[in-house]
């Protein structure tokens, strides 16, 4: 993907290794793929996470044009409580990504809360998981359910391929917000059928609070 003018590629020697400084290690992996962050939102407390905003030109895949890739930096410090019954191959550490027009305060607050959620409820987040909220979490949207998917854009996929913390692979999960009817569709028809429907409806890659439900 093209990047906004002025973003520099990561330069220097070998990137930090896992364990030397996990925060800097993750940052180096992000920067290697996405360039320098346009904005940095520091952690606001011991249970908060840093959020990095990387400028991106989405015009080839989304009419919004320029926007931001938001990435948490700190969620993967802790292992999630993944049950042994879910089988092999489930990643116990994760970071969250959200494609947005602007890193608005409410979006940042939601992203930080989602990064803390598995450790509040002693649970885990993975591909296809949903979190239903009691009220709409984002301004301008009536949708109430967060859906987590893996990135479909190559540089974002490669970030996950680079990251390990204490020998655990780290999953990158993209945040999406869906309608109640879309949630019901997933429950009755399945996630694969829902993803096929998104392709048919030209689902916007960048979060658009004004989008219409696909169902």
mmCIF file of C-alpha atoms in Angstrom:
data_model
loop_
_atom_site.group_PDB
_atom_site.id
_atom_site.type_symbol
_atom_site.label_atom_id
_atom_site.label_comp_id
_atom_site.label_asym_id
_atom_site.label_seq_id
_atom_site.Cartn_x
_atom_site.Cartn_y
_atom_site.Cartn_z
ATOM 1 C CA UNK A 1 0.000 0.000 0.000
ATOM 2 C CA UNK A 2 1.117 3.558 -0.636
ATOM 3 C CA UNK A 3 1.968 5.716 2.376
ATOM 4 C CA UNK A 4 1.320 9.356 3.045
ATOM 5 C CA UNK A 5 4.179 11.704 2.066
ATOM 6 C CA UNK A 6 6.721 12.381 4.781
ATOM 7 C CA UNK A 7 6.614 8.982 6.461
ATOM 8 C CA UNK A 8 10.116 7.546 6.737
ATOM 9 C CA UNK A 9 11.100 3.927 6.507
ATOM 10 C CA UNK A 10 12.677 2.339 9.572
ATOM 11 C CA UNK A 11 16.440 2.884 9.440
ATOM 12 C CA UNK A 12 19.282 1.650 11.595
ATOM 13 C CA UNK A 13 20.826 -1.639 12.645
ATOM 14 C CA UNK A 14 19.160 -4.861 13.650
ATOM 15 C CA UNK A 15 15.700 -4.346 15.155
ATOM 16 C CA UNK A 16 15.377 -5.104 18.878
ATOM 17 C CA UNK A 17 14.792 -8.730 19.803
ATOM 18 C CA UNK A 18 11.826 -9.960 21.813
ATOM 19 C CA UNK A 19 12.593 -9.532 25.495
ATOM 20 C CA UNK A 20 15.132 -6.721 25.161
ATOM 21 C CA UNK A 21 12.307 -4.172 25.188
ATOM 22 C CA UNK A 22 9.003 -5.548 24.047
ATOM 23 C CA UNK A 23 7.577 -2.109 23.383
ATOM 24 C CA UNK A 24 10.505 -1.103 21.171
ATOM 25 C CA UNK A 25 10.561 -4.542 19.592
ATOM 26 C CA UNK A 26 6.927 -4.228 18.534
ATOM 27 C CA UNK A 27 7.452 -0.654 17.376
ATOM 28 C CA UNK A 28 10.344 -1.726 15.159
ATOM 29 C CA UNK A 29 8.182 -4.433 13.550
ATOM 30 C CA UNK A 30 5.395 -1.932 12.934
ATOM 31 C CA UNK A 31 7.757 0.682 11.496
ATOM 32 C CA UNK A 32 9.515 -1.834 9.274
ATOM 33 C CA UNK A 33 6.239 -2.456 7.450
ATOM 34 C CA UNK A 34 4.346 0.829 7.849
ATOM 35 C CA UNK A 35 6.960 3.570 8.155
ATOM 36 C CA UNK A 36 7.231 6.001 11.045
ATOM 37 C CA UNK A 37 3.987 6.694 12.949
ATOM 38 C CA UNK A 38 2.311 9.974 12.154
ATOM 39 C CA UNK A 39 1.050 10.253 15.729
ATOM 40 C CA UNK A 40 1.782 8.527 19.022
ATOM 41 C CA UNK A 41 -0.744 8.270 21.847
ATOM 42 C CA UNK A 42 1.120 7.203 25.005
ATOM 43 C CA UNK A 43 -0.315 4.816 27.559
ATOM 44 C CA UNK A 44 -2.309 6.698 30.173
ATOM 45 C CA UNK A 45 -1.789 4.301 33.071
ATOM 46 C CA UNK A 46 -0.405 0.902 34.145
ATOM 47 C CA UNK A 47 -3.249 -1.016 32.494
ATOM 48 C CA UNK A 48 -3.396 1.181 29.393
ATOM 49 C CA UNK A 49 -1.581 0.631 26.104
ATOM 50 C CA UNK A 50 0.213 2.921 23.717
ATOM 51 C CA UNK A 51 -1.532 3.456 20.397
ATOM 52 C CA UNK A 52 0.411 4.298 17.242
ATOM 53 C CA UNK A 53 -1.280 5.964 14.249
ATOM 54 C CA UNK A 54 0.275 5.308 10.848
ATOM 55 C CA UNK A 55 -0.853 7.427 7.917
ATOM 56 C CA UNK A 56 -1.976 5.540 4.826
ATOM 57 C CA UNK A 57 -3.453 6.294 1.424
ATOM 58 C CA UNK A 58 -6.430 3.940 1.110
ATOM 59 C CA UNK A 59 -7.649 5.427 -2.171
ATOM 60 C CA UNK A 60 -7.033 2.259 -4.197
ATOM 61 C CA UNK A 61 -9.371 0.205 -2.017
ATOM 62 C CA UNK A 62 -11.587 2.692 -0.185
ATOM 63 C CA UNK A 63 -13.164 5.987 -1.296
ATOM 64 C CA UNK A 64 -12.186 7.595 2.006
ATOM 65 C CA UNK A 65 -8.722 8.211 0.516
ATOM 66 C CA UNK A 66 -6.241 9.063 3.246
ATOM 67 C CA UNK A 67 -6.706 7.624 6.716
ATOM 68 C CA UNK A 68 -4.845 5.934 9.532
ATOM 69 C CA UNK A 69 -3.868 2.468 10.665
ATOM 70 C CA UNK A 70 -4.140 2.374 14.453
ATOM 71 C CA UNK A 71 -2.083 -0.254 16.276
ATOM 72 C CA UNK A 72 -1.941 -1.018 19.974
ATOM 73 C CA UNK A 73 1.492 -1.508 21.492
ATOM 74 C CA UNK A 74 1.247 -3.374 24.785
ATOM 75 C CA UNK A 75 -1.692 -5.759 24.740
ATOM 76 C CA UNK A 76 0.643 -8.681 23.977
ATOM 77 C CA UNK A 77 2.655 -8.088 27.166
ATOM 78 C CA UNK A 78 0.230 -10.498 28.837
ATOM 79 C CA UNK A 79 -0.979 -13.902 27.770
ATOM 80 C CA UNK A 80 -4.712 -14.228 27.257
ATOM 81 C CA UNK A 81 -6.628 -16.999 29.037
ATOM 82 C CA UNK A 82 -7.007 -19.355 26.074
ATOM 83 C CA UNK A 83 -8.756 -22.589 27.167
ATOM 84 C CA UNK A 84 -6.906 -25.816 26.501
ATOM 85 C CA UNK A 85 -10.059 -27.172 24.850
ATOM 86 C CA UNK A 86 -9.815 -24.856 21.807
ATOM 87 C CA UNK A 87 -7.018 -26.927 20.268
ATOM 88 C CA UNK A 88 -3.602 -26.162 18.871
ATOM 89 C CA UNK A 89 -2.610 -23.142 16.841
ATOM 90 C CA UNK A 90 -4.493 -20.537 18.880
ATOM 91 C CA UNK A 91 -2.320 -17.545 19.667
ATOM 92 C CA UNK A 92 -2.246 -16.467 23.290
ATOM 93 C CA UNK A 93 -1.021 -12.937 22.659
ATOM 94 C CA UNK A 94 -2.547 -10.270 20.431
ATOM 95 C CA UNK A 95 -2.413 -6.633 19.364
ATOM 96 C CA UNK A 96 -5.340 -4.727 17.861
ATOM 97 C CA UNK A 97 -5.536 -2.787 14.596
ATOM 98 C CA UNK A 98 -8.256 -0.410 13.414
ATOM 99 C CA UNK A 99 -8.485 1.395 10.055
ATOM 100 C CA UNK A 100 -9.973 4.839 10.689
ATOM 101 C CA UNK A 101 -10.382 8.233 9.053
ATOM 102 C CA UNK A 102 -9.068 10.059 12.122
ATOM 103 C CA UNK A 103 -7.786 8.794 15.493
ATOM 104 C CA UNK A 104 -10.608 10.429 17.417
ATOM 105 C CA UNK A 105 -10.604 10.303 21.241
ATOM 106 C CA UNK A 106 -13.605 7.950 21.402
ATOM 107 C CA UNK A 107 -12.008 5.548 18.928
ATOM 108 C CA UNK A 108 -8.770 5.566 20.927
ATOM 109 C CA UNK A 109 -10.701 4.982 24.153
ATOM 110 C CA UNK A 110 -12.541 2.017 22.617
ATOM 111 C CA UNK A 111 -9.328 0.523 21.274
ATOM 112 C CA UNK A 112 -7.636 0.743 24.659
ATOM 113 C CA UNK A 113 -10.650 -0.793 26.387
ATOM 114 C CA UNK A 114 -10.754 -3.661 23.891
ATOM 115 C CA UNK A 115 -7.043 -4.303 24.489
ATOM 116 C CA UNK A 116 -7.756 -4.625 28.212
ATOM 117 C CA UNK A 117 -10.971 -6.635 27.855
ATOM 118 C CA UNK A 118 -9.443 -10.177 27.853
ATOM 119 C CA UNK A 119 -7.666 -9.446 31.127
ATOM 120 C CA UNK A 120 -10.734 -7.957 32.802
ATOM 121 C CA UNK A 121 -12.899 -11.004 32.061
ATOM 122 C CA UNK A 122 -10.102 -13.616 32.079
ATOM 123 C CA UNK A 123 -10.885 -14.574 28.491
ATOM 124 C CA UNK A 124 -9.327 -14.260 25.042
ATOM 125 C CA UNK A 125 -9.856 -12.696 21.631
ATOM 126 C CA UNK A 126 -9.327 -14.389 18.296
ATOM 127 C CA UNK A 127 -10.512 -14.436 14.699
ATOM 128 C CA UNK A 128 -14.292 -14.144 14.448
ATOM 129 C CA UNK A 129 -14.880 -13.242 18.083
ATOM 130 C CA UNK A 130 -17.523 -10.649 18.897
ATOM 131 C CA UNK A 131 -18.142 -8.303 21.807
ATOM 132 C CA UNK A 132 -21.692 -6.964 22.044
ATOM 133 C CA UNK A 133 -21.940 -3.585 23.777
ATOM 134 C CA UNK A 134 -24.975 -2.279 25.695
ATOM 135 C CA UNK A 135 -24.953 0.953 23.679
ATOM 136 C CA UNK A 136 -23.292 2.176 20.470
ATOM 137 C CA UNK A 137 -19.582 2.685 21.268
ATOM 138 C CA UNK A 138 -18.731 4.980 18.337
ATOM 139 C CA UNK A 139 -20.100 8.425 17.568
ATOM 140 C CA UNK A 140 -22.348 8.596 14.507
ATOM 141 C CA UNK A 141 -23.091 4.861 14.412
ATOM 142 C CA UNK A 142 -25.956 2.785 15.830
ATOM 143 C CA UNK A 143 -23.931 -0.439 15.585
ATOM 144 C CA UNK A 144 -23.132 -2.083 18.920
ATOM 145 C CA UNK A 145 -21.031 -5.180 18.250
ATOM 146 C CA UNK A 146 -17.276 -5.371 17.750
ATOM 147 C CA UNK A 147 -16.051 -8.097 15.378
ATOM 148 C CA UNK A 148 -12.403 -9.171 15.172
ATOM 149 C CA UNK A 149 -10.846 -10.349 11.913
ATOM 150 C CA UNK A 150 -7.315 -10.796 10.641
ATOM 151 C CA UNK A 151 -5.767 -8.186 8.314
ATOM 152 C CA UNK A 152 -6.243 -8.614 4.568
ATOM 153 C CA UNK A 153 -3.601 -6.043 3.513
ATOM 154 C CA UNK A 154 -0.151 -7.556 2.965
ATOM 155 C CA UNK A 155 2.045 -5.220 5.103
ATOM 156 C CA UNK A 156 -0.371 -5.616 8.001
ATOM 157 C CA UNK A 157 -0.318 -9.392 7.651
ATOM 158 C CA UNK A 158 3.478 -9.368 7.715
ATOM 159 C CA UNK A 159 3.548 -7.607 11.081
ATOM 160 C CA UNK A 160 1.975 -10.657 12.711
ATOM 161 C CA UNK A 161 4.480 -12.912 10.967
ATOM 162 C CA UNK A 162 7.334 -10.948 12.582
ATOM 163 C CA UNK A 163 6.148 -10.802 16.189
ATOM 164 C CA UNK A 164 6.905 -13.234 18.996
ATOM 165 C CA UNK A 165 6.908 -12.441 22.719
ATOM 166 C CA UNK A 166 8.603 -14.985 25.007
ATOM 167 C CA UNK A 167 8.346 -17.583 22.221
ATOM 168 C CA UNK A 168 4.609 -16.938 21.750
ATOM 169 C CA UNK A 169 3.402 -15.809 18.334
ATOM 170 C CA UNK A 170 1.400 -12.584 18.408
ATOM 171 C CA UNK A 171 -1.847 -12.274 16.476
ATOM 172 C CA UNK A 172 -2.930 -9.004 14.867
ATOM 173 C CA UNK A 173 -6.703 -8.581 15.045
ATOM 174 C CA UNK A 174 -8.562 -5.927 13.055
ATOM 175 C CA UNK A 175 -11.452 -4.197 14.799
ATOM 176 C CA UNK A 176 -14.789 -3.906 12.980
ATOM 177 C CA UNK A 177 -18.168 -2.658 14.150
ATOM 178 C CA UNK A 178 -21.268 -4.494 12.908
ATOM 179 C CA UNK A 179 -25.043 -4.097 13.154
ATOM 180 C CA UNK A 180 -27.447 -6.252 15.144
ATOM 181 C CA UNK A 181 -28.822 -7.751 11.936
ATOM 182 C CA UNK A 182 -25.301 -8.578 10.773
ATOM 183 C CA UNK A 183 -24.620 -10.254 14.113
ATOM 184 C CA UNK A 184 -27.778 -12.334 13.747
ATOM 185 C CA UNK A 185 -26.694 -13.292 10.223
ATOM 186 C CA UNK A 186 -23.355 -14.567 11.550
ATOM 187 C CA UNK A 187 -25.111 -16.575 14.252
ATOM 188 C CA UNK A 188 -27.489 -18.236 11.776
ATOM 189 C CA UNK A 189 -25.483 -18.431 8.532
ATOM 190 C CA UNK A 190 -21.910 -18.494 9.822
ATOM 191 C CA UNK A 191 -18.910 -16.197 9.597
ATOM 192 C CA UNK A 192 -17.770 -17.422 6.160
ATOM 193 C CA UNK A 193 -21.141 -16.559 4.634
ATOM 194 C CA UNK A 194 -20.976 -13.132 6.258
ATOM 195 C CA UNK A 195 -17.506 -12.434 4.862
ATOM 196 C CA UNK A 196 -18.727 -13.434 1.392
ATOM 197 C CA UNK A 197 -21.600 -10.988 1.791
ATOM 198 C CA UNK A 198 -19.201 -8.178 2.739
ATOM 199 C CA UNK A 199 -17.350 -8.721 -0.545
ATOM 200 C CA UNK A 200 -20.629 -8.498 -2.444
ATOM 201 C CA UNK A 201 -21.586 -5.241 -0.718
ATOM 202 C CA UNK A 202 -18.216 -3.497 -1.164
ATOM 203 C CA UNK A 203 -17.727 -3.275 2.594
ATOM 204 C CA UNK A 204 -15.524 -0.248 3.416
ATOM 205 C CA UNK A 205 -12.044 -1.114 4.662
ATOM 206 C CA UNK A 206 -11.817 2.110 6.676
ATOM 207 C CA UNK A 207 -14.328 2.445 9.514
ATOM 208 C CA UNK A 208 -17.279 4.510 8.335
ATOM 209 C CA UNK A 209 -19.779 5.207 11.135
ATOM 210 C CA UNK A 210 -22.402 6.169 8.541
ATOM 211 C CA UNK A 211 -22.288 2.905 6.594
ATOM 212 C CA UNK A 212 -25.507 0.972 6.129
ATOM 213 C CA UNK A 213 -25.974 -2.533 7.430
ATOM 214 C CA UNK A 214 -25.330 -5.217 4.791
ATOM 215 C CA UNK A 215 -28.373 -7.183 6.013
#
